[in-house]
Short mmCIF file of C-alpha atoms and ligand atoms in Angstrom, two decimals:
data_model
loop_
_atom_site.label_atom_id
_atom_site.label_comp_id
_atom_site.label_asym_id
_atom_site.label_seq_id
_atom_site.Cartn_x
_atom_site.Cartn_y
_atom_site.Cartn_z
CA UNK A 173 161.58 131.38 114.87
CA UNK A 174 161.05 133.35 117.93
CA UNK A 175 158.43 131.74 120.11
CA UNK A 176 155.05 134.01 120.66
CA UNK A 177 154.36 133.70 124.25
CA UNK A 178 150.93 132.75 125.14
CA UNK A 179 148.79 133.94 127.79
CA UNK A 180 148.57 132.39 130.99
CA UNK A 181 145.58 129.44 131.48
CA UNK A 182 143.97 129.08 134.30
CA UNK A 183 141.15 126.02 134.84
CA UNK A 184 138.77 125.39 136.86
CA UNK A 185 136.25 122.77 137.56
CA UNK A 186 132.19 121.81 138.90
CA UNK A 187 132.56 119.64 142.09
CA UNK A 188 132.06 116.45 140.72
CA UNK A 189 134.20 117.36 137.87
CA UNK A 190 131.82 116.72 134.61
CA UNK A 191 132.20 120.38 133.29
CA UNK A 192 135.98 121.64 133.02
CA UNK A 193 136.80 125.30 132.11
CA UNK A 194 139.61 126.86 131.11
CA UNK A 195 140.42 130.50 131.20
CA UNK A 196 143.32 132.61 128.69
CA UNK A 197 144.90 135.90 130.10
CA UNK A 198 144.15 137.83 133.53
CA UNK A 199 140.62 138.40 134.38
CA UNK A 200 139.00 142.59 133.69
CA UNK A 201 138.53 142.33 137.17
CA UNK A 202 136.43 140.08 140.17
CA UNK A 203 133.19 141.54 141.64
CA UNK A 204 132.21 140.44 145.25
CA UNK A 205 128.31 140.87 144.57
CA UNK A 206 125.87 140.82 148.10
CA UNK A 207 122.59 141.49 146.52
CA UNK A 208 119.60 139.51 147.37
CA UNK A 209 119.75 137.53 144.36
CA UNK A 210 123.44 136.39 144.42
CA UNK A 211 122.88 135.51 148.18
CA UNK A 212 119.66 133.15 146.76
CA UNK A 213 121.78 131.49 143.66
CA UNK A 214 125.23 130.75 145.96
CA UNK A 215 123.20 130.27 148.81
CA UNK A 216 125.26 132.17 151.02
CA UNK A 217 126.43 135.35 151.92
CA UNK A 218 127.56 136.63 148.73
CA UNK A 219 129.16 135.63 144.81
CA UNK A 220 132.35 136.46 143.68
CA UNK A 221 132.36 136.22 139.87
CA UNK A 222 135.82 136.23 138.15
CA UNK A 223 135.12 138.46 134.70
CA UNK A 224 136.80 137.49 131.50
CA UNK A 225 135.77 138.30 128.00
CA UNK A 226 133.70 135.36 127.22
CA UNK A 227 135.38 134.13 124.18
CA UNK A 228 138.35 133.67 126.71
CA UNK A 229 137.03 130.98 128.66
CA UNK A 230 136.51 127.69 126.98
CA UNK A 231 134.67 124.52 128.78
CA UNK A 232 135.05 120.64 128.34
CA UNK A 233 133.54 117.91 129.45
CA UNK A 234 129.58 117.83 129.94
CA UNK A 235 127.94 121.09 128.59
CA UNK A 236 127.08 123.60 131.68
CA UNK A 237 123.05 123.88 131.91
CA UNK A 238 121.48 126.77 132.14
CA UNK A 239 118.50 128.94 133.43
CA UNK A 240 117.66 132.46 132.33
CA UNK A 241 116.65 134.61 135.54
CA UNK A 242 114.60 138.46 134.65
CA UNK A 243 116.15 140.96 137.50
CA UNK A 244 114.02 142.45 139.37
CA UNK A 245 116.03 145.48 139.22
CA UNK A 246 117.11 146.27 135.79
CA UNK A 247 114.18 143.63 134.05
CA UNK A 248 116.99 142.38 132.01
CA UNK A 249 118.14 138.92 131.62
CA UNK A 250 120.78 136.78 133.30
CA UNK A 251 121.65 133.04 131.83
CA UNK A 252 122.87 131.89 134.73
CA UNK A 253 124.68 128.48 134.07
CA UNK A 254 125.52 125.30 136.75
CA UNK A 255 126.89 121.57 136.52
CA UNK A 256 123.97 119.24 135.00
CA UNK A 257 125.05 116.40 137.76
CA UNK A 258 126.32 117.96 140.54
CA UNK A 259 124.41 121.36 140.32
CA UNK A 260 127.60 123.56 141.10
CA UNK A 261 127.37 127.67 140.12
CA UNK A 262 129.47 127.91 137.06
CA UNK A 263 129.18 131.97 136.82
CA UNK A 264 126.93 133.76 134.44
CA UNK A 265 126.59 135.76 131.26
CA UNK A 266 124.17 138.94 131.60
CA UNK A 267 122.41 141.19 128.74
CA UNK A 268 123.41 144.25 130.39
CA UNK A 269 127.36 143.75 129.51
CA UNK A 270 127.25 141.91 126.44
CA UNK A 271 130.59 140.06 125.89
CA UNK A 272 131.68 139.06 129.15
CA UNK A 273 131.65 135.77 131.26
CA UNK A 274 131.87 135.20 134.86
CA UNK A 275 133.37 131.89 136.92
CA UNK A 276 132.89 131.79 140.61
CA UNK A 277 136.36 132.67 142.17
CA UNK A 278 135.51 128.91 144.04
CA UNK A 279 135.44 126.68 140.97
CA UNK A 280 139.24 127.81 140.38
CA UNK A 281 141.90 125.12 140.39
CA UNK A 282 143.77 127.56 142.03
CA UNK A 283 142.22 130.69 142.97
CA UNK A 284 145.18 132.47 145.28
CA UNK A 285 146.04 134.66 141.93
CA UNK A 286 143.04 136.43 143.15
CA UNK A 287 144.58 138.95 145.01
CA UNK A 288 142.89 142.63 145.18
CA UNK A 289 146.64 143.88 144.76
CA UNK A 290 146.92 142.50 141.40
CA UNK A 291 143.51 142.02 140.14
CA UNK A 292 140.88 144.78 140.45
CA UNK A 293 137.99 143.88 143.10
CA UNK A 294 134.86 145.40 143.83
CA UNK A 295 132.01 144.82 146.67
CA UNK A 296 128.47 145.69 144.77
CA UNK A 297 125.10 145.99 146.66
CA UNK A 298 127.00 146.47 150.28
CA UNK A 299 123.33 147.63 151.23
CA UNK A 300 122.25 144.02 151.91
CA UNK A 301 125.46 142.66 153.11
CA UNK A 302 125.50 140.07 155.40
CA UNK A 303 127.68 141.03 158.85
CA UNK A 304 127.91 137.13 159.65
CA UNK A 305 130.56 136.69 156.97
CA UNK A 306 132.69 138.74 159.34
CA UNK A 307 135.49 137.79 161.87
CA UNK A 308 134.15 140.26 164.37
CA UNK A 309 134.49 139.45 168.52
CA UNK A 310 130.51 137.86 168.07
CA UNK A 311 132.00 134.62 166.11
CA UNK A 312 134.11 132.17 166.79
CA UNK A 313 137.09 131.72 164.62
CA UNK A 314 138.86 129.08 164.09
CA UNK A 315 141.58 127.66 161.67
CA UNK A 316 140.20 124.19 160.88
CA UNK A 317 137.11 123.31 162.25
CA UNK A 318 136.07 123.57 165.82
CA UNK A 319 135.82 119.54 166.02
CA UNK A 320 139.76 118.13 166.78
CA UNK A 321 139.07 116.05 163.41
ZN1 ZN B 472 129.50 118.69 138.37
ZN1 ZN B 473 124.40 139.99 142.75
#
């Protein structure tokens, strides 16, 4: 019997590790989001939500929690859903593309498949971008942290 080759996995975990994930076959594409309400659920600069068809990402452990958020913008809903215990953004599902699931690019194992050469990216609401994200000559950059250890 010739074997049928399945598609890749890829998991991914909350931070203190009570909700697993694992997701089947490449990802429609990753969306680098830097509106005002991404910047308010990450609590940083921007999210970057990894998009797979829903029914290809299946969790274990504790069941994600949830909390359904109205935009502003479109008055349609977002469930956005995070770790129980440790409170880590586990992506979201959204009424206005029915079907689809996102994980945050962070809570990847191993997230250096994400590159915009193979996967398709895209930077939504640049408007209210953040510049302090940037390496420009105003920061300092450094490869570890600016403390020897
Ligand atoms: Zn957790
Ligand atoms: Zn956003």
């Amino acid at each position: 019997m010739p074997e049928v080759p399945q598609p890749i996995q890829r998991s991914g975990q909350c931070v203190c590790g009570s909700v697993r994930y694992v997701c089947a076959g490449e990802p429609e594409r990753v969306t680098v989001c830097h509106c005002l309400w991404c910047q308010r659920r990450t609590g940083t600069a921007f999210g970057t939500e990894v998009v797979f068809q829903a029914q290809n990402i299946s969790f274990s452990g504790e069941p994600p929690a949830s909390y359904r958020h109205i935009s502003d913008e479109s008055g349609r809903w977002l469930e956005v859903y995070f770790c129980p215990r440790c409170g880590a953004n586990l992506g979201f599902t959204l009424e206005a593309v029915p079907g689809v699931r996102t994980v945050p690019a962070g809570t990847l194992d191993d997230p250096t498949f994400l590159a915009p050469k193979r996967v398709k990216f895209r930077h939504v609401f640049a408007r209210t971008r953040r510049q302090w994200g940037d390496f420009t000559s105003e920061v300092d950059v450094h490869e570890k942290h600016f403390r020897p250890r």
